[in-house]
């Protein structure tokens, strides 16, 4: 019998199929008992004799993996692998799998929701109305504005399809171009990221977190943006320098931001929590019933395939 550790708290929350896949294949399953992201020491205590793990954003660095002597497969519940030491996993011959496409639509929907909420100041309006303040607030449009996508992978493309319904002009910067898709959907690739930052009314990030992309958006990049710009990040915390983000929002350098991912969650800079022009998510863009079911089923199938 193979021992499997499962850390995502939403695993099999709405459908028992992900769990049944594991049980039907003779797995002994240990679930995250903490109701939150696990610490390194907590992971070490659970995976010492595990054959496989289904992991969310819990830290699987070398220090943790060295203690998992029997581990054969890491099945990522999602697609981002910045919490996993891929190099060490490869050295050990530990397979690493992801669940591409399982949460694409959920994240794309949430991205659009953050754009609208930020542009139309829904936080501020809702707060005022609860205080019986019915005064009008002038906001900015999404319709026929320019959307800049930094990264045009599956989720970026899904956001672009939704933005077409707002008659938006769409720009994108990506090292890897899908010219056919761009041509079909009227997306214009730019030669530099700076072009997107200068021209776009809405800027949405859809990149993995790597050494090259860490703090990709900082003070210099915010300085290029329009004062009416809205920045959205549903990709990975760390793509944006959070000190620079606070300054840009606090001083009115940009209109607003919708941020679902932070370097630490909750964010280390608690001043961010006090800003009315920041709409905050709890890393929940992928948390819909369908996406959770899809991720769980695919993560379990990937794990069994490799075991």
PDB file of C-alpha atoms in Angstrom:
ATOM      1  CA  UNK A   1       0.000   0.000   0.000  1.00  0.00           C
ATOM      2  CA  UNK A   2       1.333   3.432  -0.990  1.00  0.00           C
ATOM      3  CA  UNK A   3       1.213   6.261   1.526  1.00  0.00           C
ATOM      4  CA  UNK A   4      -0.036   9.547   0.062  1.00  0.00           C
ATOM      5  CA  UNK A   5      -0.018  12.929   1.817  1.00  0.00           C
ATOM      6  CA  UNK A   6      -2.565  15.525   0.633  1.00  0.00           C
ATOM      7  CA  UNK A   7      -2.051  19.146   1.701  1.00  0.00           C
ATOM      8  CA  UNK A   8      -4.671  21.264  -0.201  1.00  0.00           C
ATOM      9  CA  UNK A   9      -7.551  22.033   2.143  1.00  0.00           C
ATOM     10  CA  UNK A  10     -10.121  22.009  -0.655  1.00  0.00           C
ATOM     11  CA  UNK A  11      -9.144  18.557  -1.943  1.00  0.00           C
ATOM     12  CA  UNK A  12     -12.312  16.455  -2.464  1.00  0.00           C
ATOM     13  CA  UNK A  13     -14.369  19.156  -0.744  1.00  0.00           C
ATOM     14  CA  UNK A  14     -17.227  18.988  -3.253  1.00  0.00           C
ATOM     15  CA  UNK A  15     -16.757  15.605  -4.906  1.00  0.00           C
ATOM     16  CA  UNK A  16     -15.328  12.422  -3.421  1.00  0.00           C
ATOM     17  CA  UNK A  17     -13.988  11.292  -6.810  1.00  0.00           C
ATOM     18  CA  UNK A  18     -10.427  12.608  -6.210  1.00  0.00           C
ATOM     19  CA  UNK A  19     -10.272  10.647  -2.955  1.00  0.00           C
ATOM     20  CA  UNK A  20     -11.892   7.564  -4.458  1.00  0.00           C
ATOM     21  CA  UNK A  21      -9.272   7.473  -7.226  1.00  0.00           C
ATOM     22  CA  UNK A  22      -6.587   7.184  -4.562  1.00  0.00           C
ATOM     23  CA  UNK A  23      -8.452   4.670  -2.416  1.00  0.00           C
ATOM     24  CA  UNK A  24      -9.426   2.438  -5.351  1.00  0.00           C
ATOM     25  CA  UNK A  25      -5.750   2.209  -6.212  1.00  0.00           C
ATOM     26  CA  UNK A  26      -4.715   1.053  -2.764  1.00  0.00           C
ATOM     27  CA  UNK A  27      -3.421   4.315  -1.310  1.00  0.00           C
ATOM     28  CA  UNK A  28      -3.333   5.166   2.372  1.00  0.00           C
ATOM     29  CA  UNK A  29      -4.222   8.868   2.483  1.00  0.00           C
ATOM     30  CA  UNK A  30      -3.139  11.373   5.143  1.00  0.00           C
ATOM     31  CA  UNK A  31      -4.828  14.779   4.941  1.00  0.00           C
ATOM     32  CA  UNK A  32      -3.564  18.173   6.095  1.00  0.00           C
ATOM     33  CA  UNK A  33      -4.826  18.390   9.699  1.00  0.00           C
ATOM     34  CA  UNK A  34      -4.105  22.097  10.212  1.00  0.00           C
ATOM     35  CA  UNK A  35      -6.724  23.834   8.054  1.00  0.00           C
ATOM     36  CA  UNK A  36      -4.070  26.142   6.548  1.00  0.00           C
ATOM     37  CA  UNK A  37      -0.871  26.105   4.511  1.00  0.00           C
ATOM     38  CA  UNK A  38       1.539  23.777   6.254  1.00  0.00           C
ATOM     39  CA  UNK A  39       4.951  24.830   7.560  1.00  0.00           C
ATOM     40  CA  UNK A  40       8.165  23.074   6.624  1.00  0.00           C
ATOM     41  CA  UNK A  41       8.428  21.342   9.987  1.00  0.00           C
ATOM     42  CA  UNK A  42       4.833  20.106   9.717  1.00  0.00           C
ATOM     43  CA  UNK A  43       5.491  18.741   6.233  1.00  0.00           C
ATOM     44  CA  UNK A  44       8.641  16.987   7.395  1.00  0.00           C
ATOM     45  CA  UNK A  45       6.697  15.239  10.140  1.00  0.00           C
ATOM     46  CA  UNK A  46       4.162  13.910   7.620  1.00  0.00           C
ATOM     47  CA  UNK A  47       6.129  12.966   4.509  1.00  0.00           C
ATOM     48  CA  UNK A  48       9.033  11.085   6.055  1.00  0.00           C
ATOM     49  CA  UNK A  49       7.555   7.744   4.965  1.00  0.00           C
ATOM     50  CA  UNK A  50       5.305   8.991   2.141  1.00  0.00           C
ATOM     51  CA  UNK A  51       5.479   7.573  -1.374  1.00  0.00           C
ATOM     52  CA  UNK A  52       3.694  10.536  -2.929  1.00  0.00           C
ATOM     53  CA  UNK A  53       2.240  13.932  -2.128  1.00  0.00           C
ATOM     54  CA  UNK A  54      -0.516  16.069  -3.598  1.00  0.00           C
ATOM     55  CA  UNK A  55       0.598  19.600  -2.766  1.00  0.00           C
ATOM     56  CA  UNK A  56      -0.855  23.077  -3.043  1.00  0.00           C
ATOM     57  CA  UNK A  57       1.362  26.049  -2.157  1.00  0.00           C
ATOM     58  CA  UNK A  58       3.000  24.415   0.865  1.00  0.00           C
ATOM     59  CA  UNK A  59       6.833  24.668   0.830  1.00  0.00           C
ATOM     60  CA  UNK A  60       8.585  21.638  -0.682  1.00  0.00           C
ATOM     61  CA  UNK A  61      12.152  22.910  -0.733  1.00  0.00           C
ATOM     62  CA  UNK A  62      15.290  20.794  -0.507  1.00  0.00           C
ATOM     63  CA  UNK A  63      15.275  20.856   3.289  1.00  0.00           C
ATOM     64  CA  UNK A  64      11.837  19.232   3.314  1.00  0.00           C
ATOM     65  CA  UNK A  65      12.410  16.836   0.420  1.00  0.00           C
ATOM     66  CA  UNK A  66      15.651  15.511   1.887  1.00  0.00           C
ATOM     67  CA  UNK A  67      13.594  14.089   4.754  1.00  0.00           C
ATOM     68  CA  UNK A  68      11.191  12.305   2.379  1.00  0.00           C
ATOM     69  CA  UNK A  69      13.382   9.338   1.534  1.00  0.00           C
ATOM     70  CA  UNK A  70      10.609   7.246  -0.055  1.00  0.00           C
ATOM     71  CA  UNK A  71       8.995  10.026  -2.086  1.00  0.00           C
ATOM     72  CA  UNK A  72       8.478   9.091  -5.748  1.00  0.00           C
ATOM     73  CA  UNK A  73       6.019  11.683  -7.058  1.00  0.00           C
ATOM     74  CA  UNK A  74       4.922  15.247  -6.291  1.00  0.00           C
ATOM     75  CA  UNK A  75       1.510  15.918  -7.792  1.00  0.00           C
ATOM     76  CA  UNK A  76       0.883  19.653  -7.911  1.00  0.00           C
ATOM     77  CA  UNK A  77      -2.710  20.737  -7.250  1.00  0.00           C
ATOM     78  CA  UNK A  78      -2.589  23.539  -9.827  1.00  0.00           C
ATOM     79  CA  UNK A  79       0.168  24.639 -12.173  1.00  0.00           C
ATOM     80  CA  UNK A  80       2.589  26.910 -10.284  1.00  0.00           C
ATOM     81  CA  UNK A  81       5.680  25.046  -9.080  1.00  0.00           C
ATOM     82  CA  UNK A  82       7.656  27.878  -7.437  1.00  0.00           C
ATOM     83  CA  UNK A  83       7.087  26.266  -4.013  1.00  0.00           C
ATOM     84  CA  UNK A  84       8.848  23.070  -5.160  1.00  0.00           C
ATOM     85  CA  UNK A  85      12.608  22.596  -5.504  1.00  0.00           C
ATOM     86  CA  UNK A  86      12.415  21.184  -9.020  1.00  0.00           C
ATOM     87  CA  UNK A  87      16.171  20.814  -9.398  1.00  0.00           C
ATOM     88  CA  UNK A  88      16.506  18.686  -6.285  1.00  0.00           C
ATOM     89  CA  UNK A  89      13.427  16.646  -7.237  1.00  0.00           C
ATOM     90  CA  UNK A  90      15.054  15.906 -10.586  1.00  0.00           C
ATOM     91  CA  UNK A  91      18.300  14.909  -8.866  1.00  0.00           C
ATOM     92  CA  UNK A  92      16.349  12.455  -6.718  1.00  0.00           C
ATOM     93  CA  UNK A  93      14.304  11.140  -9.632  1.00  0.00           C
ATOM     94  CA  UNK A  94      11.080  12.378  -8.057  1.00  0.00           C
ATOM     95  CA  UNK A  95       8.425  12.983 -10.717  1.00  0.00           C
ATOM     96  CA  UNK A  96       6.631  16.360 -10.577  1.00  0.00           C
ATOM     97  CA  UNK A  97       3.256  16.737 -12.279  1.00  0.00           C
ATOM     98  CA  UNK A  98       0.825  19.653 -12.676  1.00  0.00           C
ATOM     99  CA  UNK A  99      -2.862  20.022 -13.576  1.00  0.00           C
ATOM    100  CA  UNK A 100      -2.874  22.306 -16.639  1.00  0.00           C
ATOM    101  CA  UNK A 101      -6.201  23.749 -17.698  1.00  0.00           C
ATOM    102  CA  UNK A 102      -8.035  22.565 -14.601  1.00  0.00           C
ATOM    103  CA  UNK A 103      -8.556  26.055 -13.177  1.00  0.00           C
ATOM    104  CA  UNK A 104      -8.058  28.242 -16.266  1.00  0.00           C
ATOM    105  CA  UNK A 105     -11.639  29.478 -16.524  1.00  0.00           C
ATOM    106  CA  UNK A 106     -11.993  30.096 -12.799  1.00  0.00           C
ATOM    107  CA  UNK A 107      -8.831  32.221 -12.667  1.00  0.00           C
ATOM    108  CA  UNK A 108      -9.748  34.107 -15.847  1.00  0.00           C
ATOM    109  CA  UNK A 109     -13.203  34.930 -14.452  1.00  0.00           C
ATOM    110  CA  UNK A 110     -11.689  36.186 -11.202  1.00  0.00           C
ATOM    111  CA  UNK A 111      -9.174  38.288 -13.112  1.00  0.00           C
ATOM    112  CA  UNK A 112     -11.980  40.100 -14.905  1.00  0.00           C
ATOM    113  CA  UNK A 113     -13.846  40.480 -11.601  1.00  0.00           C
ATOM    114  CA  UNK A 114     -10.794  42.164 -10.039  1.00  0.00           C
ATOM    115  CA  UNK A 115     -10.483  44.500 -13.018  1.00  0.00           C
ATOM    116  CA  UNK A 116     -14.102  45.600 -12.724  1.00  0.00           C
ATOM    117  CA  UNK A 117     -14.018  45.876  -8.939  1.00  0.00           C
ATOM    118  CA  UNK A 118     -10.872  48.017  -9.051  1.00  0.00           C
ATOM    119  CA  UNK A 119     -11.958  50.221 -11.948  1.00  0.00           C
ATOM    120  CA  UNK A 120     -15.438  50.856 -10.531  1.00  0.00           C
ATOM    121  CA  UNK A 121     -14.259  51.224  -6.875  1.00  0.00           C
ATOM    122  CA  UNK A 122     -16.631  48.556  -5.622  1.00  0.00           C
ATOM    123  CA  UNK A 123     -14.824  48.279  -2.282  1.00  0.00           C
ATOM    124  CA  UNK A 124     -15.209  51.979  -1.582  1.00  0.00           C
ATOM    125  CA  UNK A 125     -18.815  52.156  -2.797  1.00  0.00           C
ATOM    126  CA  UNK A 126     -19.868  49.091  -0.803  1.00  0.00           C
ATOM    127  CA  UNK A 127     -18.203  50.429   2.363  1.00  0.00           C
ATOM    128  CA  UNK A 128     -19.891  53.834   1.988  1.00  0.00           C
ATOM    129  CA  UNK A 129     -23.319  52.352   1.307  1.00  0.00           C
ATOM    130  CA  UNK A 130     -23.112  50.234   4.464  1.00  0.00           C
ATOM    131  CA  UNK A 131     -22.650  53.532   6.310  1.00  0.00           C
ATOM    132  CA  UNK A 132     -25.799  54.877   4.556  1.00  0.00           C
ATOM    133  CA  UNK A 133     -23.721  57.180   2.365  1.00  0.00           C
ATOM    134  CA  UNK A 134     -25.433  57.133  -1.031  1.00  0.00           C
ATOM    135  CA  UNK A 135     -23.204  59.749  -2.700  1.00  0.00           C
ATOM    136  CA  UNK A 136     -22.091  58.958  -6.259  1.00  0.00           C
ATOM    137  CA  UNK A 137     -18.481  58.097  -7.111  1.00  0.00           C
ATOM    138  CA  UNK A 138     -17.034  58.698 -10.557  1.00  0.00           C
ATOM    139  CA  UNK A 139     -14.993  55.757 -11.762  1.00  0.00           C
ATOM    140  CA  UNK A 140     -13.228  54.557 -14.925  1.00  0.00           C
ATOM    141  CA  UNK A 141     -14.472  52.372 -17.771  1.00  0.00           C
ATOM    142  CA  UNK A 142     -13.378  48.947 -18.975  1.00  0.00           C
ATOM    143  CA  UNK A 143     -15.363  49.110 -22.190  1.00  0.00           C
ATOM    144  CA  UNK A 144     -13.175  49.895 -25.220  1.00  0.00           C
ATOM    145  CA  UNK A 145     -10.084  50.420 -23.065  1.00  0.00           C
ATOM    146  CA  UNK A 146      -6.661  48.834 -23.638  1.00  0.00           C
ATOM    147  CA  UNK A 147      -5.784  45.608 -21.845  1.00  0.00           C
ATOM    148  CA  UNK A 148      -2.137  44.658 -21.453  1.00  0.00           C
ATOM    149  CA  UNK A 149      -1.386  41.000 -20.746  1.00  0.00           C
ATOM    150  CA  UNK A 150       2.062  40.189 -19.391  1.00  0.00           C
ATOM    151  CA  UNK A 151       2.157  36.528 -20.337  1.00  0.00           C
ATOM    152  CA  UNK A 152      -0.172  34.924 -22.869  1.00  0.00           C
ATOM    153  CA  UNK A 153      -0.419  31.320 -21.750  1.00  0.00           C
ATOM    154  CA  UNK A 154      -3.656  29.432 -21.164  1.00  0.00           C
ATOM    155  CA  UNK A 155      -5.002  31.821 -18.527  1.00  0.00           C
ATOM    156  CA  UNK A 156      -3.842  34.934 -20.387  1.00  0.00           C
ATOM    157  CA  UNK A 157      -5.646  33.694 -23.479  1.00  0.00           C
ATOM    158  CA  UNK A 158      -8.796  32.996 -21.478  1.00  0.00           C
ATOM    159  CA  UNK A 159      -8.691  36.549 -20.080  1.00  0.00           C
ATOM    160  CA  UNK A 160      -8.255  37.891 -23.623  1.00  0.00           C
ATOM    161  CA  UNK A 161     -11.352  36.010 -24.797  1.00  0.00           C
ATOM    162  CA  UNK A 162     -13.395  37.531 -22.001  1.00  0.00           C
ATOM    163  CA  UNK A 163     -11.979  41.004 -22.614  1.00  0.00           C
ATOM    164  CA  UNK A 164     -13.190  40.791 -26.210  1.00  0.00           C
ATOM    165  CA  UNK A 165     -16.706  41.043 -24.811  1.00  0.00           C
ATOM    166  CA  UNK A 166     -15.777  44.496 -23.515  1.00  0.00           C
ATOM    167  CA  UNK A 167     -14.505  45.515 -26.982  1.00  0.00           C
ATOM    168  CA  UNK A 168     -11.051  45.991 -25.497  1.00  0.00           C
ATOM    169  CA  UNK A 169      -7.885  46.541 -27.478  1.00  0.00           C
ATOM    170  CA  UNK A 170      -5.494  43.814 -26.334  1.00  0.00           C
ATOM    171  CA  UNK A 171      -1.707  44.042 -26.136  1.00  0.00           C
ATOM    172  CA  UNK A 172       0.587  41.305 -24.891  1.00  0.00           C
ATOM    173  CA  UNK A 173       4.222  40.810 -24.034  1.00  0.00           C
ATOM    174  CA  UNK A 174       5.497  37.245 -23.881  1.00  0.00           C
ATOM    175  CA  UNK A 175       8.831  35.637 -24.692  1.00  0.00           C
ATOM    176  CA  UNK A 176       7.024  32.755 -26.357  1.00  0.00           C
ATOM    177  CA  UNK A 177       4.604  33.937 -29.009  1.00  0.00           C
ATOM    178  CA  UNK A 178       1.555  32.157 -30.337  1.00  0.00           C
ATOM    179  CA  UNK A 179       1.233  34.216 -33.487  1.00  0.00           C
ATOM    180  CA  UNK A 180      -1.677  32.215 -34.872  1.00  0.00           C
ATOM    181  CA  UNK A 181      -3.762  32.672 -31.722  1.00  0.00           C
ATOM    182  CA  UNK A 182      -2.907  36.358 -31.522  1.00  0.00           C
ATOM    183  CA  UNK A 183      -3.924  36.925 -35.124  1.00  0.00           C
ATOM    184  CA  UNK A 184      -7.183  35.016 -34.671  1.00  0.00           C
ATOM    185  CA  UNK A 185      -8.167  37.035 -31.599  1.00  0.00           C
ATOM    186  CA  UNK A 186      -6.833  40.449 -32.560  1.00  0.00           C
ATOM    187  CA  UNK A 187      -4.051  40.483 -29.955  1.00  0.00           C
ATOM    188  CA  UNK A 188      -1.020  42.649 -30.699  1.00  0.00           C
ATOM    189  CA  UNK A 189       2.359  41.484 -29.411  1.00  0.00           C
ATOM    190  CA  UNK A 190       4.700  44.245 -28.271  1.00  0.00           C
ATOM    191  CA  UNK A 191       8.482  44.207 -28.505  1.00  0.00           C
ATOM    192  CA  UNK A 192       8.931  45.170 -24.865  1.00  0.00           C
ATOM    193  CA  UNK A 193       7.029  45.018 -21.605  1.00  0.00           C
ATOM    194  CA  UNK A 194       7.467  48.780 -21.225  1.00  0.00           C
ATOM    195  CA  UNK A 195       5.216  49.325 -24.258  1.00  0.00           C
ATOM    196  CA  UNK A 196       2.420  47.458 -22.511  1.00  0.00           C
ATOM    197  CA  UNK A 197       2.919  49.360 -19.260  1.00  0.00           C
ATOM    198  CA  UNK A 198       2.795  52.747 -21.012  1.00  0.00           C
ATOM    199  CA  UNK A 199      -0.225  52.072 -23.232  1.00  0.00           C
ATOM    200  CA  UNK A 200      -2.491  49.795 -21.227  1.00  0.00           C
ATOM    201  CA  UNK A 201      -5.386  50.941 -19.065  1.00  0.00           C
ATOM    202  CA  UNK A 202      -5.551  47.496 -17.444  1.00  0.00           C
ATOM    203  CA  UNK A 203      -2.431  45.399 -16.840  1.00  0.00           C
ATOM    204  CA  UNK A 204      -2.807  41.742 -15.918  1.00  0.00           C
ATOM    205  CA  UNK A 205       0.040  39.400 -14.951  1.00  0.00           C
ATOM    206  CA  UNK A 206       0.059  35.764 -16.082  1.00  0.00           C
ATOM    207  CA  UNK A 207       3.577  34.485 -15.461  1.00  0.00           C
ATOM    208  CA  UNK A 208       5.319  31.896 -13.292  1.00  0.00           C
ATOM    209  CA  UNK A 209       7.504  33.149 -10.464  1.00  0.00           C
ATOM    210  CA  UNK A 210      11.186  32.593 -11.290  1.00  0.00           C
ATOM    211  CA  UNK A 211      14.457  34.349 -10.537  1.00  0.00           C
ATOM    212  CA  UNK A 212      13.896  36.357 -13.740  1.00  0.00           C
ATOM    213  CA  UNK A 213      10.321  37.425 -12.937  1.00  0.00           C
ATOM    214  CA  UNK A 214      10.635  38.183  -9.213  1.00  0.00           C
ATOM    215  CA  UNK A 215       9.694  41.849  -8.624  1.00  0.00           C
ATOM    216  CA  UNK A 216       9.136  42.253 -12.350  1.00  0.00           C
ATOM    217  CA  UNK A 217       6.838  45.165 -11.492  1.00  0.00           C
ATOM    218  CA  UNK A 218       8.533  47.719  -9.239  1.00  0.00           C
ATOM    219  CA  UNK A 219       8.897  51.470  -8.866  1.00  0.00           C
ATOM    220  CA  UNK A 220      10.335  51.985 -12.362  1.00  0.00           C
ATOM    221  CA  UNK A 221       7.471  50.036 -13.930  1.00  0.00           C
ATOM    222  CA  UNK A 222       4.746  51.828 -11.945  1.00  0.00           C
ATOM    223  CA  UNK A 223       6.298  55.136 -13.061  1.00  0.00           C
ATOM    224  CA  UNK A 224       5.554  54.195 -16.688  1.00  0.00           C
ATOM    225  CA  UNK A 225       1.853  53.537 -16.133  1.00  0.00           C
ATOM    226  CA  UNK A 226      -1.082  55.860 -16.656  1.00  0.00           C
ATOM    227  CA  UNK A 227      -2.575  57.481 -13.578  1.00  0.00           C
ATOM    228  CA  UNK A 228      -5.818  55.692 -14.453  1.00  0.00           C
ATOM    229  CA  UNK A 229      -4.148  52.293 -14.802  1.00  0.00           C
ATOM    230  CA  UNK A 230      -5.434  49.219 -12.977  1.00  0.00           C
ATOM    231  CA  UNK A 231      -2.987  46.393 -12.183  1.00  0.00           C
ATOM    232  CA  UNK A 232      -4.204  42.846 -11.546  1.00  0.00           C
ATOM    233  CA  UNK A 233      -2.210  39.850 -10.347  1.00  0.00           C
ATOM    234  CA  UNK A 234      -3.818  36.416 -10.123  1.00  0.00           C
ATOM    235  CA  UNK A 235      -0.592  34.592 -10.986  1.00  0.00           C
ATOM    236  CA  UNK A 236       2.045  34.511  -8.263  1.00  0.00           C
ATOM    237  CA  UNK A 237       3.027  36.637  -5.297  1.00  0.00           C
ATOM    238  CA  UNK A 238       6.490  38.044  -5.793  1.00  0.00           C
ATOM    239  CA  UNK A 239       5.916  39.235  -9.361  1.00  0.00           C
ATOM    240  CA  UNK A 240       5.158  42.665  -7.874  1.00  0.00           C
ATOM    241  CA  UNK A 241       7.362  44.541  -5.409  1.00  0.00           C
ATOM    242  CA  UNK A 242       4.793  45.111  -2.669  1.00  0.00           C
ATOM    243  CA  UNK A 243       6.522  48.179  -1.225  1.00  0.00           C
ATOM    244  CA  UNK A 244       6.393  49.776  -4.669  1.00  0.00           C
ATOM    245  CA  UNK A 245       2.756  48.698  -5.043  1.00  0.00           C
ATOM    246  CA  UNK A 246       1.838  50.399  -1.774  1.00  0.00           C
ATOM    247  CA  UNK A 247       3.577  53.624  -2.839  1.00  0.00           C
ATOM    248  CA  UNK A 248       1.887  53.622  -6.253  1.00  0.00           C
ATOM    249  CA  UNK A 249      -1.564  53.172  -4.718  1.00  0.00           C
ATOM    250  CA  UNK A 250      -1.073  55.397  -1.677  1.00  0.00           C
ATOM    251  CA  UNK A 251       0.193  58.339  -3.750  1.00  0.00           C
ATOM    252  CA  UNK A 252      -2.348  57.899  -6.553  1.00  0.00           C
ATOM    253  CA  UNK A 253       0.361  57.060  -9.093  1.00  0.00           C
ATOM    254  CA  UNK A 254      -2.103  54.473 -10.465  1.00  0.00           C
ATOM    255  CA  UNK A 255      -5.879  54.197 -10.164  1.00  0.00           C
ATOM    256  CA  UNK A 256      -6.108  50.851  -8.425  1.00  0.00           C
ATOM    257  CA  UNK A 257      -5.096  47.228  -8.198  1.00  0.00           C
ATOM    258  CA  UNK A 258      -6.654  43.806  -7.724  1.00  0.00           C
ATOM    259  CA  UNK A 259      -4.237  41.393  -6.066  1.00  0.00           C
ATOM    260  CA  UNK A 260      -5.045  37.763  -5.280  1.00  0.00           C
ATOM    261  CA  UNK A 261      -1.477  36.604  -4.522  1.00  0.00           C
ATOM    262  CA  UNK A 262       1.185  37.984  -2.188  1.00  0.00           C
ATOM    263  CA  UNK A 263       4.755  37.090  -1.272  1.00  0.00           C
ATOM    264  CA  UNK A 264       3.474  36.126   2.154  1.00  0.00           C
ATOM    265  CA  UNK A 265      -0.173  35.385   2.773  1.00  0.00           C
ATOM    266  CA  UNK A 266      -1.573  37.364   4.544  1.00  0.00           C
ATOM    267  CA  UNK A 267       0.756  40.102   3.213  1.00  0.00           C
ATOM    268  CA  UNK A 268       3.702  41.188   5.327  1.00  0.00           C
ATOM    269  CA  UNK A 269       3.015  44.874   4.613  1.00  0.00           C
ATOM    270  CA  UNK A 270      -0.194  45.380   6.586  1.00  0.00           C
ATOM    271  CA  UNK A 271      -0.504  48.940   5.247  1.00  0.00           C
ATOM    272  CA  UNK A 272      -1.793  47.361   2.036  1.00  0.00           C
ATOM    273  CA  UNK A 273      -4.854  46.169   3.921  1.00  0.00           C
ATOM    274  CA  UNK A 274      -5.873  49.760   4.663  1.00  0.00           C
ATOM    275  CA  UNK A 275      -5.983  50.975   1.047  1.00  0.00           C
ATOM    276  CA  UNK A 276      -9.404  51.623  -0.472  1.00  0.00           C
ATOM    277  CA  UNK A 277      -8.026  51.406  -4.012  1.00  0.00           C
ATOM    278  CA  UNK A 278      -6.749  47.861  -3.545  1.00  0.00           C
ATOM    279  CA  UNK A 279      -9.082  44.877  -3.961  1.00  0.00           C
ATOM    280  CA  UNK A 280      -7.583  41.878  -2.162  1.00  0.00           C
ATOM    281  CA  UNK A 281      -8.107  38.168  -2.720  1.00  0.00           C
ATOM    282  CA  UNK A 282      -6.964  35.323  -0.479  1.00  0.00           C
ATOM    283  CA  UNK A 283      -5.260  33.352  -3.282  1.00  0.00           C
ATOM    284  CA  UNK A 284      -8.758  32.218  -4.183  1.00  0.00           C
ATOM    285  CA  UNK A 285      -8.986  32.840  -7.939  1.00  0.00           C
ATOM    286  CA  UNK A 286      -8.985  29.099  -8.601  1.00  0.00           C
ATOM    287  CA  UNK A 287     -11.428  28.316  -5.801  1.00  0.00           C
ATOM    288  CA  UNK A 288     -14.624  27.429  -7.597  1.00  0.00           C
ATOM    289  CA  UNK A 289     -16.496  24.141  -7.255  1.00  0.00           C
ATOM    290  CA  UNK A 290     -15.666  23.067 -10.808  1.00  0.00           C
ATOM    291  CA  UNK A 291     -12.018  24.067 -10.644  1.00  0.00           C
ATOM    292  CA  UNK A 292     -11.526  22.330  -7.293  1.00  0.00           C
ATOM    293  CA  UNK A 293     -13.082  19.132  -8.652  1.00  0.00           C
ATOM    294  CA  UNK A 294     -10.986  19.318 -11.825  1.00  0.00           C
ATOM    295  CA  UNK A 295      -7.723  19.917  -9.948  1.00  0.00           C
ATOM    296  CA  UNK A 296      -8.392  17.126  -7.472  1.00  0.00           C
ATOM    297  CA  UNK A 297      -9.295  14.531 -10.095  1.00  0.00           C
ATOM    298  CA  UNK A 298      -6.342  15.364 -12.342  1.00  0.00           C
ATOM    299  CA  UNK A 299      -3.893  15.559  -9.420  1.00  0.00           C
ATOM    300  CA  UNK A 300      -5.010  12.105  -8.236  1.00  0.00           C
ATOM    301  CA  UNK A 301      -4.862  10.646 -11.737  1.00  0.00           C
ATOM    302  CA  UNK A 302      -1.360  12.048 -12.252  1.00  0.00           C
ATOM    303  CA  UNK A 303      -0.185  10.609  -8.952  1.00  0.00           C
ATOM    304  CA  UNK A 304      -1.549   7.120  -9.659  1.00  0.00           C
ATOM    305  CA  UNK A 305      -0.087   7.142 -13.151  1.00  0.00           C
ATOM    306  CA  UNK A 306       3.394   7.793 -11.793  1.00  0.00           C
ATOM    307  CA  UNK A 307       3.118   5.404  -8.860  1.00  0.00           C
TER     308      UNK A 307
END
